[in-house]
Amino acid sequence: EKPVTCSPSAVVIGSRLDVDAFSNTCRIALHGVLLVPITDKDYDKTVLPRLKVYKIKSREGVVERAQDERLVIGKGLFKRETKIHSFVGLNVYLSTGEVAVIESAFGTTGKFRLTVPNGLKPETLQLLQGTGKKKGRAKENQQESSTTLQEPHQSVKIYLQFKRYVFDPDKRMK
């Protein structure tokens, strides 16, 4: 948060002063030997972006439908206003064990396309059959769909875990 004066190769201990001193938690945040002293006044623009400090983030969504054994449409992972192109190419994991890759946005409502390189398992395909919306006359299909919706349906979840680099000016994720 603010610069501290110290000698080269000094032992440094950083503590979390925002934690209550009387709580039953450790307030030591970091410790170690100072390797490179920073003397640049614009260190936040020159030095900090080179540091690989990251936070692990995770998101969870569901599979809406499978178009075929290699292409899946998902939802719930991103908000409508999220720029999905930042996440393109990241791996996601399905609750059934498959690994997929985020391919592109699907419409403007936060839905997205996933490619499953090894294909979906047959039992996953069977689980996803009939999860899409039915098109046709609303009143006739409403009675049919109300009986099918009462059956317990297990959805396939999508898990995304990525590293968000704290000092990266481009806010890239890996």
GROMACS .gro file of C-alpha atoms in nm:
model
  174
    1GLU     CA    1   0.000   0.000   0.000
    2LYS     CA    2   0.285   0.237   0.070
    3PRO     CA    3   0.665   0.219   0.031
    4VAL     CA    4   0.881   0.104   0.321
    5THR     CA    5   1.250   0.178   0.368
    6CYS     CA    6   1.474  -0.126   0.424
    7SER     CA    7   1.827  -0.239   0.346
    8PRO     CA    8   1.912  -0.485   0.063
    9SER     CA    9   1.896  -0.858   0.159
   10ALA     CA   10   1.703  -0.775   0.477
   11VAL     CA   11   1.457  -1.019   0.634
   12VAL     CA   12   1.106  -0.887   0.575
   13ILE     CA   13   0.789  -0.975   0.767
   14GLY     CA   14   0.453  -0.842   0.656
   15SER     CA   15   0.150  -0.855   0.880
   16ARG     CA   16  -0.220  -0.800   0.834
   17LEU     CA   17  -0.299  -0.507   1.056
   18ASP     CA   18  -0.664  -0.508   0.953
   19VAL     CA   19  -0.725  -0.830   1.153
   20ASP     CA   20  -0.832  -0.791   1.515
   21ALA     CA   21  -0.530  -0.830   1.746
   22PHE     CA   22  -0.735  -1.029   1.997
   23SER     CA   23  -0.879  -1.277   1.747
   24ASN     CA   24  -0.754  -1.634   1.734
   25THR     CA   25  -0.592  -1.600   1.388
   26CYS     CA   26  -0.239  -1.547   1.263
   27ARG     CA   27  -0.173  -1.197   1.136
   28ILE     CA   28   0.150  -1.278   0.949
   29ALA     CA   29   0.085  -1.233   0.577
   30LEU     CA   30   0.434  -1.292   0.436
   31HIS     CA   31   0.797  -1.333   0.529
   32GLY     CA   32   1.124  -1.375   0.343
   33VAL     CA   33   1.447  -1.214   0.228
   34LEU     CA   34   1.437  -0.901   0.013
   35LEU     CA   35   1.577  -0.999  -0.327
   36VAL     CA   36   1.526  -0.688  -0.541
   37PRO     CA   37   1.483  -0.343  -0.392
   38ILE     CA   38   1.243  -0.121  -0.585
   39THR     CA   39   1.351   0.239  -0.620
   40ASP     CA   40   1.138   0.348  -0.917
   41LYS     CA   41   0.868   0.600  -0.824
   42ASP     CA   42   0.633   0.458  -1.093
   43TYR     CA   43   0.674   0.104  -0.959
   44ASP     CA   44   0.302   0.033  -0.997
   45LYS     CA   45   0.334   0.070  -1.376
   46THR     CA   46   0.685  -0.066  -1.432
   47VAL     CA   47   0.767  -0.329  -1.169
   48LEU     CA   48   0.437  -0.464  -1.036
   49PRO     CA   49   0.304  -0.594  -1.373
   50ARG     CA   50   0.611  -0.822  -1.395
   51LEU     CA   51   0.524  -0.987  -1.064
   52LYS     CA   52   0.319  -1.305  -1.103
   53VAL     CA   53   0.081  -1.244  -0.814
   54TYR     CA   54  -0.258  -1.401  -0.876
   55LYS     CA   55  -0.585  -1.494  -0.713
   56ILE     CA   56  -0.757  -1.820  -0.794
   57LYS     CA   57  -1.113  -1.754  -0.905
   58SER     CA   58  -1.386  -2.005  -0.975
   59ARG     CA   59  -1.727  -1.993  -1.137
   60GLU     CA   60  -2.006  -2.244  -1.177
   61GLY     CA   61  -2.268  -2.283  -1.448
   62VAL     CA   62  -2.486  -2.553  -1.605
   63VAL     CA   63  -2.513  -2.721  -1.942
   64GLU     CA   64  -2.827  -2.605  -2.120
   65ARG     CA   65  -2.810  -2.859  -2.401
   66ALA     CA   66  -2.578  -3.066  -2.614
   67GLN     CA   67  -2.590  -2.998  -2.987
   68ASP     CA   68  -2.384  -3.306  -3.059
   69GLU     CA   69  -2.122  -3.517  -2.883
   70ARG     CA   70  -1.853  -3.248  -2.920
   71LEU     CA   71  -2.049  -2.921  -2.895
   72VAL     CA   72  -2.230  -2.808  -2.579
   73ILE     CA   73  -2.420  -2.488  -2.494
   74GLY     CA   74  -2.378  -2.363  -2.137
   75LYS     CA   75  -2.529  -2.088  -1.924
   76GLY     CA   76  -2.495  -1.935  -1.580
   77LEU     CA   77  -2.117  -1.897  -1.587
   78PHE     CA   78  -2.120  -1.537  -1.711
   79LYS     CA   79  -2.344  -1.236  -1.673
   80ARG     CA   80  -2.499  -1.069  -1.975
   81GLU     CA   81  -2.245  -0.785  -1.971
   82THR     CA   82  -1.936  -1.009  -1.933
   83LYS     CA   83  -1.690  -1.001  -2.222
   84ILE     CA   84  -1.666  -1.373  -2.289
   85HIS     CA   85  -1.377  -1.332  -2.535
   86SER     CA   86  -1.147  -1.290  -2.232
   87PHE     CA   87  -1.235  -1.646  -2.128
   88VAL     CA   88  -1.209  -1.809  -2.472
   89GLY     CA   89  -0.961  -2.098  -2.468
   90LEU     CA   90  -0.986  -2.169  -2.095
   91ASN     CA   91  -1.058  -2.526  -1.984
   92VAL     CA   92  -1.375  -2.607  -1.792
   93TYR     CA   93  -1.471  -2.929  -1.618
   94LEU     CA   94  -1.812  -3.092  -1.637
   95SER     CA   95  -1.959  -3.259  -1.330
   96THR     CA   96  -1.965  -3.585  -1.526
   97GLY     CA   97  -1.585  -3.583  -1.567
   98GLU     CA   98  -1.532  -3.444  -1.918
   99VAL     CA   99  -1.296  -3.157  -1.995
  100ALA     CA  100  -1.416  -2.889  -2.237
  101VAL     CA  101  -1.283  -2.563  -2.380
  102ILE     CA  102  -1.473  -2.234  -2.397
  103GLU     CA  103  -1.514  -2.168  -2.769
  104SER     CA  104  -1.724  -1.851  -2.806
  105ALA     CA  105  -2.029  -1.658  -2.691
  106PHE     CA  106  -2.371  -1.790  -2.789
  107GLY     CA  107  -2.605  -1.496  -2.834
  108THR     CA  108  -2.602  -1.194  -2.604
  109THR     CA  109  -2.754  -1.340  -2.287
  110GLY     CA  110  -2.434  -1.479  -2.131
  111LYS     CA  111  -2.464  -1.823  -2.290
  112PHE     CA  112  -2.153  -1.978  -2.442
  113ARG     CA  113  -2.031  -2.263  -2.662
  114LEU     CA  114  -1.809  -2.536  -2.527
  115THR     CA  115  -1.608  -2.782  -2.734
  116VAL     CA  116  -1.542  -3.123  -2.581
  117PRO     CA  117  -1.225  -3.248  -2.758
  118ASN     CA  118  -1.271  -3.613  -2.657
  119GLY     CA  119  -1.648  -3.608  -2.697
  120LEU     CA  120  -1.916  -3.652  -2.434
  121LYS     CA  121  -1.959  -3.988  -2.265
  122PRO     CA  122  -2.268  -4.180  -2.380
  123GLU     CA  123  -2.424  -4.155  -2.033
  124THR     CA  124  -2.372  -3.776  -2.035
  125LEU     CA  125  -2.539  -3.749  -2.376
  126GLN     CA  126  -2.831  -3.954  -2.249
  127LEU     CA  127  -2.857  -3.730  -1.941
  128LEU     CA  128  -2.865  -3.418  -2.160
  129GLN     CA  129  -3.128  -3.545  -2.406
  130GLY     CA  130  -3.453  -3.359  -2.368
  131THR     CA  131  -3.308  -3.070  -2.168
  132GLY     CA  132  -3.352  -2.819  -2.451
  133LYS     CA  133  -3.658  -2.600  -2.492
  134LYS     CA  134  -3.941  -2.742  -2.701
  135LYS     CA  135  -4.057  -2.528  -2.991
  136GLY     CA  136  -4.409  -2.530  -3.119
  137ARG     CA  137  -4.751  -2.431  -2.998
  138ALA     CA  138  -4.727  -2.307  -2.643
  139LYS     CA  139  -5.062  -2.430  -2.506
  140GLU     CA  140  -5.032  -2.786  -2.639
  141ASN     CA  141  -4.673  -2.821  -2.530
  142GLN     CA  142  -4.738  -2.661  -2.191
  143GLN     CA  143  -4.944  -2.958  -2.071
  144GLU     CA  144  -4.687  -3.206  -2.205
  145SER     CA  145  -4.392  -3.017  -2.057
  146SER     CA  146  -4.558  -2.978  -1.717
  147THR     CA  147  -4.567  -3.355  -1.680
  148THR     CA  148  -4.204  -3.392  -1.789
  149LEU     CA  149  -4.084  -3.109  -1.564
  150GLN     CA  150  -4.221  -3.284  -1.257
  151GLU     CA  151  -3.972  -3.567  -1.305
  152PRO     CA  152  -3.650  -3.508  -1.112
  153HIS     CA  153  -3.385  -3.383  -1.356
  154GLN     CA  154  -3.016  -3.391  -1.278
  155SER     CA  155  -2.833  -3.105  -1.449
  156VAL     CA  156  -2.473  -3.127  -1.562
  157LYS     CA  157  -2.268  -2.855  -1.393
  158ILE     CA  158  -1.978  -2.665  -1.547
  159TYR     CA  159  -1.682  -2.564  -1.330
  160LEU     CA  160  -1.435  -2.295  -1.437
  161GLN     CA  161  -1.123  -2.225  -1.234
  162PHE     CA  162  -0.870  -1.965  -1.346
  163LYS     CA  163  -0.592  -1.738  -1.223
  164ARG     CA  164  -0.657  -1.364  -1.223
  165TYR     CA  165  -0.326  -1.176  -1.213
  166VAL     CA  166  -0.359  -0.889  -0.966
  167PHE     CA  167  -0.115  -0.637  -1.116
  168ASP     CA  168  -0.180  -0.712  -1.484
  169PRO     CA  169  -0.305  -0.393  -1.654
  170ASP     CA  170  -0.483  -0.599  -1.926
  171LYS     CA  171  -0.665  -0.811  -1.662
  172ARG     CA  172  -0.577  -1.137  -1.838
  173MET     CA  173  -0.677  -1.477  -1.702
  174LYS     CA  174  -0.500  -1.809  -1.739
   0.00000   0.00000   0.00000
